[in-house]
Coordinates of C-alpha atoms in Angstrom, one line a residue:
Chain A
M1 CA -2.3 -49.5 -25.6
E2 CA -5.7 -51.1 -26.6
D3 CA -5.2 -54.0 -23.6
Q4 CA -4.2 -51.5 -21.2
V5 CA -7.5 -49.2 -22.0
H6 CA -9.5 -52.3 -21.8
D7 CA -7.9 -53.5 -18.6
F8 CA -8.4 -49.6 -17.3
I9 CA -12.5 -49.8 -18.1
R10 CA -12.6 -53.3 -16.1
L11 CA -10.5 -51.8 -13.2
F12 CA -12.6 -48.8 -13.0
A13 CA -15.8 -50.6 -13.4
S14 CA -15.1 -52.8 -10.6
I15 CA -14.1 -50.4 -8.2
F16 CA -17.1 -48.0 -9.0
L17 CA -19.8 -50.7 -9.3
E18 CA -18.6 -52.4 -6.1
A19 CA -18.8 -49.4 -4.1
M20 CA -22.0 -47.8 -5.7
P21 CA -24.2 -49.6 -3.8
F22 CA -23.2 -48.8 -0.8
I23 CA -23.2 -45.2 -1.2
V24 CA -26.8 -45.4 -2.1
L25 CA -27.5 -47.2 1.2
G26 CA -25.3 -44.4 2.9
S27 CA -27.3 -41.6 0.9
V28 CA -30.4 -42.9 2.0
I29 CA -29.5 -43.6 5.4
A30 CA -28.2 -39.9 5.3
G31 CA -31.3 -38.7 4.1
F32 CA -33.3 -40.3 7.3
L33 CA -31.1 -39.0 9.5
E34 CA -31.6 -35.6 8.3
H35 CA -35.3 -35.6 8.3
F36 CA -36.2 -37.9 10.8
I37 CA -33.7 -38.2 13.7
P38 CA -33.6 -34.9 15.7
A39 CA -30.5 -33.1 16.6
R40 CA -31.1 -33.4 20.2
W41 CA -31.4 -37.4 20.1
F42 CA -27.5 -37.3 19.4
T43 CA -26.3 -34.9 22.0
K44 CA -28.6 -37.0 24.6
I45 CA -26.5 -40.3 23.4
I46 CA -23.1 -38.8 23.5
P47 CA -21.0 -38.9 26.4
G48 CA -20.0 -35.2 27.7
N49 CA -16.4 -36.6 28.3
R50 CA -14.5 -35.9 25.3
P51 CA -12.2 -39.4 25.1
A52 CA -15.2 -41.3 25.9
A53 CA -17.3 -40.0 23.3
I54 CA -14.2 -40.2 20.6
A55 CA -13.5 -43.9 22.0
L56 CA -17.3 -44.3 21.5
G57 CA -17.1 -43.0 18.1
C58 CA -14.1 -45.6 17.3
L59 CA -16.5 -48.5 18.4
L60 CA -19.4 -47.4 16.6
G61 CA -19.1 -49.6 13.8
L62 CA -19.6 -52.7 15.8
A63 CA -23.2 -51.3 16.0
L64 CA -23.7 -49.8 12.5
P65 CA -21.1 -51.2 10.5
M66 CA -20.8 -49.8 7.2
C67 CA -17.8 -49.5 4.5
E68 CA -15.8 -46.4 4.1
C69 CA -17.6 -44.8 0.8
G70 CA -21.1 -45.6 2.7
I71 CA -19.7 -44.0 5.9
V72 CA -19.2 -40.2 4.3
P73 CA -22.6 -39.2 3.1
I74 CA -23.9 -40.4 6.9
M75 CA -21.2 -38.6 8.8
R76 CA -22.0 -35.4 7.0
R77 CA -25.3 -35.3 8.3
L78 CA -24.3 -36.0 12.0
L79 CA -22.3 -33.5 11.6
R80 CA -25.2 -31.0 10.7
K81 CA -27.0 -33.2 13.7
G82 CA -24.6 -31.4 16.1
V83 CA -22.3 -34.7 16.7
P84 CA -19.0 -33.6 17.5
L85 CA -16.4 -33.3 14.9
S86 CA -14.0 -35.6 17.0
C87 CA -16.7 -38.5 17.1
C88 CA -17.6 -38.2 13.4
V89 CA -13.8 -38.7 12.6
A90 CA -13.3 -41.4 15.1
Y91 CA -16.4 -43.3 13.5
M92 CA -14.8 -42.4 9.9
M93 CA -11.3 -43.7 10.6
C94 CA -12.6 -47.0 12.7
G95 CA -15.8 -48.0 11.5
P96 CA -14.8 -49.6 8.4
V97 CA -12.3 -51.8 10.4
I98 CA -13.4 -52.3 13.6
N99 CA -16.9 -54.2 12.9
L100 CA -17.9 -57.8 12.9
I101 CA -17.8 -58.2 8.9
V102 CA -14.2 -57.0 8.7
L103 CA -12.9 -58.4 11.4
S104 CA -14.2 -61.7 10.7
S105 CA -13.3 -61.5 7.4
T106 CA -9.7 -60.6 8.5
L107 CA -9.7 -63.9 10.5
V108 CA -10.6 -65.8 7.6
A109 CA -8.1 -64.9 5.3
F110 CA -5.2 -65.2 7.9
A111 CA -7.0 -68.5 9.1
K112 CA -4.9 -70.9 7.3
Y113 CA -1.4 -69.0 8.4
T114 CA 0.2 -69.0 12.1
G115 CA -1.1 -66.1 14.0
G116 CA -4.4 -65.6 12.2
W117 CA -5.9 -64.2 15.6
Q118 CA -2.9 -62.2 16.1
M119 CA -3.6 -60.1 13.0
T120 CA -6.8 -59.9 13.5
A121 CA -6.3 -58.1 17.1
L122 CA -3.6 -56.3 16.0
R123 CA -5.4 -54.9 12.9
G124 CA -8.3 -53.8 15.1
G125 CA -6.3 -52.4 17.9
L126 CA -4.0 -50.7 15.8
A127 CA -7.2 -48.8 14.0
F128 CA -8.7 -47.9 17.2
L129 CA -5.2 -46.5 18.3
V130 CA -4.5 -44.3 14.9
G131 CA -8.4 -43.5 15.0
F132 CA -8.3 -42.3 18.5
V133 CA -5.1 -40.3 18.3
T134 CA -6.3 -38.7 15.0
A135 CA -9.8 -37.9 16.5
S136 CA -7.8 -36.3 19.5
I137 CA -6.0 -34.2 17.4
I138 CA -9.2 -33.0 15.2
D139 CA -10.7 -32.0 18.5
R140 CA -7.8 -29.6 19.8
M141 CA -8.1 -28.2 16.1
H142 CA -11.9 -28.2 16.5
R143 CA -11.7 -26.3 19.9
K144 CA -9.4 -23.5 18.4
H145 CA -10.9 -22.9 14.9
G146 CA -14.5 -23.9 15.0
N147 CA -16.7 -25.2 12.0
E148 CA -14.8 -23.0 9.5
L149 CA -13.0 -26.3 9.4
L150 CA -15.8 -28.1 7.8
L151 CA -17.6 -27.4 4.2
P152 CA -20.9 -25.1 4.7
L153 CA -22.8 -28.2 3.6
A154 CA -21.4 -30.1 7.0
R155 CA -21.6 -27.4 9.4
P156 CA -24.3 -28.2 12.4
G157 CA -27.6 -25.5 12.3
V158 CA -27.5 -22.8 15.0
G159 CA -30.2 -22.2 17.8
P160 CA -32.0 -23.9 20.3
D161 CA -33.9 -26.2 18.0
P162 CA -31.6 -26.1 14.7
D163 CA -33.4 -28.8 12.4
A164 CA -36.5 -27.7 13.2
E165 CA -37.1 -27.0 9.5
E166 CA -36.2 -30.3 8.4
M167 CA -38.6 -32.1 11.0
K168 CA -41.7 -30.2 10.0
G169 CA -44.4 -31.6 7.4
S170 CA -46.2 -34.8 7.0
F171 CA -44.7 -38.4 6.7
L172 CA -45.0 -38.0 2.8
T173 CA -43.6 -34.5 2.8
K174 CA -40.4 -36.1 4.6
I175 CA -40.2 -38.8 2.6
G176 CA -39.7 -36.4 -0.4
R177 CA -37.4 -34.6 1.3
V178 CA -35.1 -38.1 2.1
A179 CA -35.3 -38.7 -1.5
E180 CA -34.1 -35.2 -2.5
T181 CA -31.3 -35.2 0.1
G182 CA -30.4 -39.0 -0.7
M183 CA -30.2 -38.4 -4.3
H184 CA -28.1 -34.6 -3.5
D185 CA -25.8 -36.9 -1.6
F186 CA -25.4 -39.6 -4.1
I187 CA -24.5 -37.5 -6.6
D188 CA -22.2 -35.3 -4.7
I189 CA -20.2 -38.6 -3.4
T190 CA -20.1 -40.7 -6.8
V191 CA -18.6 -37.8 -8.5
F192 CA -15.4 -38.1 -6.4
L193 CA -15.8 -41.4 -6.3
T194 CA -15.7 -41.7 -10.1
I195 CA -12.5 -39.2 -9.8
G196 CA -11.0 -41.7 -7.5
A197 CA -11.8 -44.7 -9.5
V198 CA -10.2 -43.4 -12.2
L199 CA -7.0 -42.6 -10.7
S200 CA -7.0 -45.6 -9.1
A201 CA -7.8 -47.5 -12.2
L202 CA -4.8 -45.9 -13.7
C203 CA -2.4 -47.0 -11.2
N204 CA -3.6 -50.6 -10.9
V205 CA -2.8 -50.6 -14.8
L206 CA 1.0 -49.0 -14.3
V207 CA 1.8 -50.3 -11.0
S208 CA 2.5 -54.2 -10.5
K209 CA 1.8 -55.8 -6.9
D210 CA 4.8 -58.0 -7.6
T211 CA 7.2 -55.0 -8.0
V212 CA 5.7 -53.7 -4.8
E213 CA 6.6 -57.1 -3.2
E214 CA 10.2 -56.9 -4.3
L215 CA 10.5 -53.3 -3.2
G216 CA 9.1 -54.4 0.1
N217 CA 12.0 -57.0 0.4
R218 CA 14.8 -54.6 0.6
S219 CA 14.1 -53.2 4.0
P220 CA 11.5 -53.4 6.5
A221 CA 11.1 -49.6 6.4
L222 CA 10.6 -49.4 2.7
S223 CA 8.4 -52.7 2.6
V224 CA 5.9 -50.9 5.1
L225 CA 6.2 -47.8 3.1
A226 CA 5.6 -49.9 0.2
F227 CA 2.3 -51.5 1.2
M228 CA 1.2 -48.3 2.5
G229 CA 1.5 -46.7 -0.8
L230 CA -0.4 -50.0 -2.3
A231 CA -3.3 -49.4 0.0
I232 CA -3.4 -46.0 -1.3
I233 CA -3.5 -46.9 -4.6
L234 CA -5.8 -50.1 -5.0
C235 CA -8.6 -48.5 -3.0
L236 CA -9.9 -51.8 -2.0
C237 CA -12.7 -52.8 0.3
S238 CA -11.8 -53.3 3.6
E239 CA -13.6 -56.7 3.6
A240 CA -11.3 -57.6 0.6
D241 CA -8.2 -56.2 1.4
A242 CA -7.5 -58.8 4.1
F243 CA -6.9 -61.2 1.4
V244 CA -5.1 -59.6 -0.7
A245 CA -2.5 -59.0 2.1
A246 CA -2.8 -62.6 3.0
S247 CA -1.7 -63.5 -0.5
F248 CA 1.5 -61.8 0.3
S249 CA 2.7 -65.0 2.3
N250 CA 6.6 -64.5 2.4
L251 CA 6.5 -61.5 4.3
P252 CA 6.3 -60.5 7.9
P253 CA 3.0 -59.0 9.3
A254 CA 4.4 -55.4 9.7
P255 CA 3.8 -54.5 5.7
K256 CA 0.6 -56.5 6.0
L257 CA -0.7 -54.7 9.2
A258 CA 0.0 -51.4 7.6
F259 CA -1.8 -52.1 4.4
L260 CA -4.8 -53.2 6.7
V261 CA -4.9 -50.5 8.6
L262 CA -4.1 -48.0 6.2
G263 CA -6.3 -48.9 3.5
P264 CA -9.8 -48.5 4.8
M265 CA -8.5 -45.0 6.4
L266 CA -7.1 -43.5 3.6
D267 CA -6.8 -44.2 -0.4
L268 CA -7.3 -42.0 -3.5
K269 CA -11.1 -42.5 -3.6
L270 CA -11.5 -41.7 0.1
Y271 CA -9.1 -38.6 -0.1
F272 CA -11.6 -37.0 -2.9
L273 CA -14.5 -38.0 -0.4
F274 CA -13.1 -36.0 2.4
T275 CA -13.1 -33.4 0.4
R276 CA -17.2 -33.0 0.3
V277 CA -16.9 -32.6 4.1
F278 CA -14.0 -31.3 5.8
G279 CA -11.5 -28.1 4.9
R280 CA -8.1 -28.5 3.7
R281 CA -6.7 -28.1 7.1
V282 CA -8.6 -31.2 8.4
I283 CA -8.2 -33.5 5.3
W284 CA -4.2 -32.9 5.5
T285 CA -3.9 -32.9 9.3
I286 CA -6.1 -36.5 8.8
V287 CA -3.8 -37.6 6.3
T288 CA -0.4 -37.2 8.0
S289 CA -1.8 -38.4 11.5
V290 CA -2.9 -41.4 9.8
I291 CA 0.3 -42.2 7.5
V292 CA 2.5 -41.2 10.5
Q293 CA 1.2 -43.4 13.3
V294 CA 0.5 -46.2 10.6
F295 CA 4.3 -46.3 9.6
V296 CA 5.6 -45.7 13.2
Y297 CA 3.3 -48.4 14.4
S298 CA 4.2 -51.3 12.0
M299 CA 8.0 -50.9 12.6
V300 CA 7.1 -51.2 16.3
V301 CA 5.3 -54.4 15.3
H302 CA 8.5 -55.2 13.0
Y303 CA 10.5 -55.3 15.9
L304 CA 8.5 -56.4 18.2
M305 CA 6.4 -59.4 17.1
D306 CA 7.2 -62.7 15.7
P307 CA 8.0 -62.3 11.8
S308 CA 5.9 -65.3 11.1
I309 CA 3.1 -64.2 12.1
G310 CA 0.2 -64.1 9.4
S311 CA 2.8 -65.6 7.2
V312 CA 4.0 -69.3 7.6
L313 CA 1.8 -72.0 7.3
P314 CA 1.3 -74.5 10.1
P315 CA 3.1 -78.1 9.5
S316 CA -0.5 -79.8 9.4
A317 CA -2.5 -77.0 7.7
G318 CA -4.6 -78.8 4.8
D319 CA -5.8 -76.5 1.7
Chain B
M1 CA -25.0 -19.8 6.8
G2 CA -28.1 -17.7 5.3
H3 CA -28.8 -18.1 1.7
D4 CA -29.5 -15.1 -0.7
H5 CA -33.0 -15.7 -1.8
A6 CA -32.7 -12.7 -4.0
A7 CA -29.9 -14.0 -5.8
H8 CA -31.7 -17.9 -6.1
D9 CA -32.6 -18.8 -9.6
H10 CA -35.7 -21.5 -9.4
G11 CA -35.0 -21.9 -13.3
G12 CA -31.6 -22.9 -12.8
Y13 CA -32.3 -25.0 -9.7
Y14 CA -34.9 -27.1 -11.6
V15 CA -32.5 -27.6 -14.3
D16 CA -29.7 -28.8 -12.2
Q17 CA -32.5 -31.1 -10.3
L18 CA -33.6 -32.5 -13.6
C19 CA -29.9 -33.4 -14.1
S20 CA -29.5 -34.8 -11.0
L21 CA -32.7 -37.3 -11.6
A22 CA -31.3 -38.1 -15.3
A23 CA -27.9 -38.9 -14.2
C24 CA -29.1 -40.8 -11.2
A25 CA -31.9 -42.5 -13.7
A26 CA -28.8 -43.5 -16.0
L27 CA -26.5 -44.6 -13.2
A28 CA -29.8 -47.0 -12.2
V29 CA -30.3 -48.5 -15.6
I30 CA -26.8 -49.1 -16.2
S31 CA -26.4 -51.2 -13.2
V32 CA -29.8 -53.0 -13.6
Y33 CA -28.9 -53.9 -17.4
L34 CA -25.1 -54.8 -16.6
H35 CA -26.7 -57.5 -14.0
V36 CA -29.5 -58.6 -16.0
S37 CA -26.8 -59.1 -19.1
G38 CA -24.4 -60.9 -17.3
Q39 CA -21.8 -58.5 -17.6
L40 CA -20.7 -58.4 -13.9
E41 CA -18.1 -61.1 -14.2
F42 CA -15.2 -59.2 -13.0
L43 CA -17.0 -58.8 -9.4
A44 CA -17.7 -62.0 -7.2
P45 CA -20.8 -63.5 -7.3
E46 CA -21.8 -62.2 -4.1
F47 CA -21.2 -58.4 -5.0
R48 CA -23.6 -58.7 -8.3
A49 CA -26.6 -58.6 -6.2
P50 CA -26.0 -55.8 -4.7
V51 CA -25.2 -53.5 -7.9
L52 CA -28.7 -55.0 -9.1
Y53 CA -30.5 -53.4 -5.5
G54 CA -28.5 -50.5 -5.6
G55 CA -29.5 -49.7 -9.1
L56 CA -33.4 -50.4 -8.1
A57 CA -32.8 -48.5 -4.8
L58 CA -32.1 -45.5 -7.1
L59 CA -34.4 -46.1 -9.3
V60 CA -37.2 -45.6 -6.3
L61 CA -35.1 -42.6 -5.1
V62 CA -35.6 -40.9 -8.9
F63 CA -39.3 -41.4 -8.8
I64 CA -40.0 -40.2 -5.8
R65 CA -37.6 -37.4 -6.3
G66 CA -39.4 -36.9 -9.9
V67 CA -42.9 -36.8 -8.5
T68 CA -42.1 -34.5 -5.7
L69 CA -40.4 -32.3 -8.5
W70 CA -43.7 -32.3 -10.5
Y71 CA -45.9 -31.2 -7.7
Q72 CA -43.0 -28.8 -6.9
V73 CA -43.3 -27.3 -10.3
G74 CA -46.9 -27.3 -10.8
R75 CA -47.2 -25.0 -7.3
T76 CA -44.9 -22.5 -9.0
V77 CA -46.9 -22.6 -11.8
A78 CA -50.5 -21.9 -9.9
H79 CA -48.2 -19.3 -7.6
M80 CA -47.4 -17.5 -10.6
H81 CA -50.8 -17.3 -12.1
D82 CA -52.3 -16.4 -8.8
H83 CA -52.2 -12.3 -9.8
S84 CA -53.4 -11.1 -6.5
H85 CA -53.1 -11.0 -3.1
D86 CA -54.1 -8.6 -0.4
G87 CA -55.5 -6.6 -2.7
H88 CA -52.7 -6.2 -5.1
Q89 CA -52.5 -6.7 -8.6
H90 CA -49.1 -8.1 -9.9
T91 CA -47.4 -6.2 -12.8
E92 CA -44.3 -5.7 -14.6
E93 CA -44.0 -2.5 -12.6
C94 CA -44.1 -4.3 -9.2
D95 CA -41.2 -3.4 -7.0
H96 CA -40.8 -6.6 -5.2
E97 CA -39.9 -10.2 -6.3
H98 CA -42.2 -12.7 -6.9
T99 CA -40.7 -15.7 -5.8
A100 CA -42.1 -19.3 -6.7
A101 CA -43.6 -21.5 -4.0
C102 CA -40.5 -23.4 -2.4
D103 CA -41.0 -26.7 -0.7
H104 CA -37.7 -25.6 1.4
D105 CA -36.9 -22.8 3.5
H106 CA -34.3 -20.8 2.0
S107 CA -34.2 -18.6 5.4
Q108 CA -31.4 -20.8 7.0
D109 CA -28.7 -23.3 5.3
C110 CA -31.1 -26.2 3.9
G111 CA -27.9 -28.6 3.8
H112 CA -27.9 -28.2 -0.3
D113 CA -25.6 -26.5 -2.6
H114 CA -28.5 -25.3 -4.9
A115 CA -25.9 -23.6 -7.2
G116 CA -26.0 -26.0 -10.5
V117 CA -22.5 -27.4 -11.0
P118 CA -22.2 -28.7 -14.5
I119 CA -18.8 -30.1 -14.0
R120 CA -20.0 -32.6 -11.8
Y121 CA -22.5 -33.7 -14.5
A122 CA -19.5 -33.8 -17.1
V123 CA -17.3 -36.6 -14.4
L124 CA -20.6 -38.4 -14.2
V125 CA -20.6 -39.1 -17.8
L126 CA -17.5 -40.9 -18.0
P127 CA -19.3 -44.0 -16.4
I128 CA -22.6 -43.3 -18.2
I129 CA -20.9 -43.8 -21.6
A130 CA -18.1 -46.1 -20.8
F131 CA -19.8 -48.7 -19.0
P132 CA -22.3 -49.9 -21.7
L133 CA -20.5 -49.2 -24.5
F134 CA -16.9 -50.4 -23.3
L135 CA -17.1 -53.1 -20.9
G136 CA -18.6 -56.1 -22.9
G137 CA -17.3 -59.5 -22.2
G138 CA -13.9 -60.9 -21.2
G139 CA -11.7 -60.7 -18.5
L140 CA -8.4 -58.9 -17.9
S141 CA -5.7 -59.3 -20.3
A142 CA -2.9 -61.5 -20.1
K143 CA -0.5 -58.1 -19.9
A144 CA -2.2 -57.5 -16.9
A145 CA -1.6 -61.1 -15.7
I146 CA 2.2 -61.0 -16.7
R147 CA 2.7 -57.2 -15.2
N148 CA 1.4 -59.1 -11.8
M149 CA 3.6 -62.4 -11.9
A150 CA 6.5 -63.2 -10.1
Q151 CA 9.1 -61.7 -13.0
G152 CA 12.4 -62.4 -11.4
A153 CA 15.0 -65.4 -12.4
T154 CA 14.9 -68.4 -10.5
E155 CA 17.9 -70.4 -9.2
D156 CA 18.1 -73.2 -11.4
K157 CA 18.1 -76.7 -9.9
Q158 CA 17.9 -80.5 -11.2
V159 CA 14.8 -82.5 -9.9
A160 CA 14.8 -86.0 -9.9
A161 CA 11.4 -87.3 -11.4
K162 CA 9.5 -89.4 -8.8
G163 CA 7.3 -92.3 -9.8
G164 CA 3.5 -92.6 -9.7
G165 CA 0.7 -91.7 -11.8
T166 CA -0.3 -88.3 -13.3
I167 CA -2.0 -86.0 -10.4
A168 CA -4.5 -83.5 -11.9
L169 CA -4.5 -80.3 -10.4
T170 CA -5.8 -76.7 -10.1
L171 CA -3.8 -73.6 -10.2
R172 CA -4.9 -73.0 -7.2
D173 CA -3.5 -76.4 -5.9
V174 CA 0.0 -75.2 -7.2
Q175 CA -0.3 -71.8 -5.6
Q176 CA -1.2 -73.1 -2.1
T177 CA 1.9 -75.6 -2.6
S178 CA 4.1 -73.2 -3.4
Y179 CA 3.7 -71.9 -0.3
S180 CA 4.6 -74.8 2.0
P181 CA 8.1 -76.4 2.3
E182 CA 6.4 -79.6 3.1
K183 CA 3.7 -79.6 0.4
R184 CA 6.6 -78.5 -2.3
A185 CA 8.8 -81.2 -1.3
A186 CA 6.1 -83.9 -1.1
L187 CA 5.1 -82.8 -4.7
E188 CA 8.2 -81.6 -6.6
G189 CA 9.1 -84.5 -8.9
R190 CA 5.7 -85.6 -9.9
K191 CA 3.9 -85.9 -12.9
V192 CA 1.1 -83.2 -12.8
R193 CA -1.7 -82.1 -15.4
I194 CA -2.8 -78.6 -14.9
K195 CA -5.3 -76.6 -17.0
G196 CA -5.1 -72.5 -17.3
M197 CA -4.8 -69.8 -19.7
F198 CA -1.7 -69.6 -22.0
A199 CA 0.3 -66.7 -21.6
Q200 CA 3.5 -65.7 -23.8
I201 CA 5.5 -63.7 -21.0
D202 CA 8.5 -62.9 -23.3
A203 CA 10.5 -65.0 -26.4
Q204 CA 11.8 -67.4 -24.1
R205 CA 9.1 -67.7 -21.1
F206 CA 5.4 -69.1 -20.9
S207 CA 3.0 -69.5 -18.4
L208 CA 0.0 -71.1 -17.5
F209 CA -2.4 -68.4 -15.5
K210 CA -5.7 -67.5 -13.9
M211 CA -7.0 -64.8 -11.9
R212 CA -8.2 -65.4 -8.7
I213 CA -10.5 -62.2 -7.1
T214 CA -12.1 -61.8 -3.7
H215 CA -14.5 -59.2 -4.4
C216 CA -13.4 -57.3 -7.6
V217 CA -10.8 -57.5 -10.1
A218 CA -8.9 -54.6 -8.6
D219 CA -8.3 -57.1 -5.9
A220 CA -7.2 -59.9 -8.2
I221 CA -4.1 -61.8 -7.6
V222 CA -2.5 -64.3 -10.7
M223 CA -2.4 -67.9 -9.9
D224 CA 0.6 -69.0 -12.0
C225 CA 2.5 -71.9 -13.1
R226 CA 6.0 -70.9 -15.4
I227 CA 6.3 -73.6 -18.4
I228 CA 9.6 -74.7 -19.7
S229 CA 9.2 -76.4 -22.6
T230 CA 11.7 -77.9 -24.9
V231 CA 9.3 -78.2 -27.9
P232 CA 8.1 -75.0 -29.7
L233 CA 4.6 -73.3 -28.4
T234 CA 4.0 -70.9 -31.5
K235 CA 0.4 -71.9 -32.0
Y236 CA -0.6 -71.0 -28.6
R237 CA -1.8 -67.3 -28.1
D238 CA -2.5 -65.4 -24.8
K239 CA -5.4 -66.7 -23.3
D240 CA -5.9 -69.7 -25.4
W241 CA -7.1 -72.2 -22.7
V242 CA -4.6 -75.3 -22.5
S243 CA -4.5 -78.5 -20.5
V244 CA -0.5 -78.8 -19.7
E245 CA 1.0 -82.2 -18.4
G246 CA 4.3 -82.3 -17.2
Q247 CA 7.1 -82.5 -14.1
I248 CA 6.0 -79.9 -11.4
E249 CA 9.2 -78.3 -9.6
F250 CA 9.4 -75.2 -7.3
H251 CA 12.0 -73.2 -8.4
K252 CA 13.3 -70.1 -5.5
L253 CA 13.3 -66.6 -7.0
V254 CA 17.1 -65.1 -6.9
G255 CA 17.2 -62.9 -3.6
R256 CA 13.6 -63.5 -2.6
D257 CA 11.8 -65.9 -0.3
K258 CA 9.4 -67.2 -2.7
Y259 CA 9.1 -70.2 -4.9
V260 CA 7.7 -70.0 -8.5
P261 CA 6.0 -73.6 -9.6
I262 CA 7.1 -74.5 -13.1
I263 CA 6.3 -77.4 -15.0
R264 CA 8.4 -78.8 -17.5
L265 CA 7.4 -80.3 -21.5
T266 CA 9.1 -82.6 -23.0
N267 CA 6.9 -83.7 -25.5
E268 CA 4.3 -81.9 -27.9
A269 CA 1.5 -84.0 -26.9
D270 CA 2.2 -82.5 -23.4
I271 CA 0.1 -79.4 -24.4
D272 CA -3.0 -79.2 -26.0
F273 CA -6.0 -76.9 -26.1
T274 CA -9.0 -77.4 -23.9
E275 CA -12.4 -76.2 -23.0
P276 CA -12.2 -73.0 -21.4
D277 CA -13.6 -72.7 -17.4
A278 CA -16.9 -71.3 -16.7
S279 CA -15.0 -68.0 -16.2
E280 CA -11.9 -66.8 -16.4
Y281 CA -11.6 -65.8 -13.1
D282 CA -11.2 -68.0 -9.6
Y283 CA -13.7 -66.7 -7.0
S284 CA -12.8 -67.0 -3.5

């Protein structure tokens, strides 16, 4: 029992402290967005055509890389600036995967195995597809239900100049407001990070990765589902999860892809962070859409792709 | 969405702001302290500096917010002491509310939830108290490693000994070798020396292990090598650092396409205590 408590504290601390600097960064950026960037800038750069806007949101991570924790406070402020909900959802889903840092780390993790490039391309491509479809569904919901889908803290302002008050004041006054907004967002997000990290650490203590792997050997569908469950429980950073997935070297690519695509989009910690932005209807739509799509696409990969991709060492591979 | 200004309690607002300042300051100080005292072993080296920078950035935020809040309170006190405006004297019989001078406009949604929610500070007490008091040094327990080891039975086989001298290997070398049929065939039967932490899986099974982490201990993978010994191993306890010398074999797990490295000991001199590595973790 003492060992389990000891392990729990360490796991909780590792998840919490790894995420915390990025939440500070995201909160400070969110503060600057709120008080220095007027809403009309965003309405100018976002394409009028909705599918194009969603596609832009999916690829925004290439210009603004941010981990899944730091994205949430930024996204809340972007929503208040009038950036369409669908674009924000697309960025939230895809930003933590489709960025140069994560794609590079995926390539490095699978470099020793056959088809490292294919695994990286599949991860990026499937993430784009899941993000695009999910954001499109959310867009249709938003056209029907409007801003009641969002928490009041995330709703855009009204009127021709909705952020006139936030933009007022001297530079020092605005810096003070940035600090107030940043601190508020940091506290708000960190509370739910704490809850998610506690649950993840508990699951880590109780569930063995080897058990999940063994479960996965029984059938392709069970394998994919088991690794999707593992991704939700472990709450890993999107830069590190590629190395964890690569370590299951005797498994085909489908469950590993499910792990790599689902994890940055949905895990225990992220679920609680979503509750600070979205209403319940949006959260469950996102959860359902992501889980169903990741499962279906992973099964398609299982039946269409070479099972040795991302698994087998090339004959001449060194250490 | 508008704000009900009449119902807004500035006293409650300031208490909430002070609690926010205290919570942020505490988390910032703890982050800096853990980094400076070297207690971040459970994070990969490249992720320790961000903890320090995050803590320092948070301290800057706390300082700026503290100064603006102090100034805000000062303006509030000054306003409350200004007893006249437009020829009107403020007395207790006035029929309008004497509001403090806010530095934000309550006439529209200002993007903050001003209601103090004490429960969120109760949640934050957990990391604030747990980390400085209970973290300490040391890595994950041997039980955590054993739980994540491949536990199933292995197919029994006889492996002929190969000639050549003893090869010194790391647990990482052994793990990588177990993935490759060619490397397994080349190494199997050779005499090797491996260093790691001892773990007793059960009454009959033992293992050498080390945890390999990429970012943090939540993504830790166990690198292990089972020990089959004809000599008693009772003097070794979990997480004792030992050096083991013996014939290496790779046995397939029953029902799975996975190979477990095994080292055979036949002599008491083949295993002994050794100097621990600089860290319990292998960072890669």
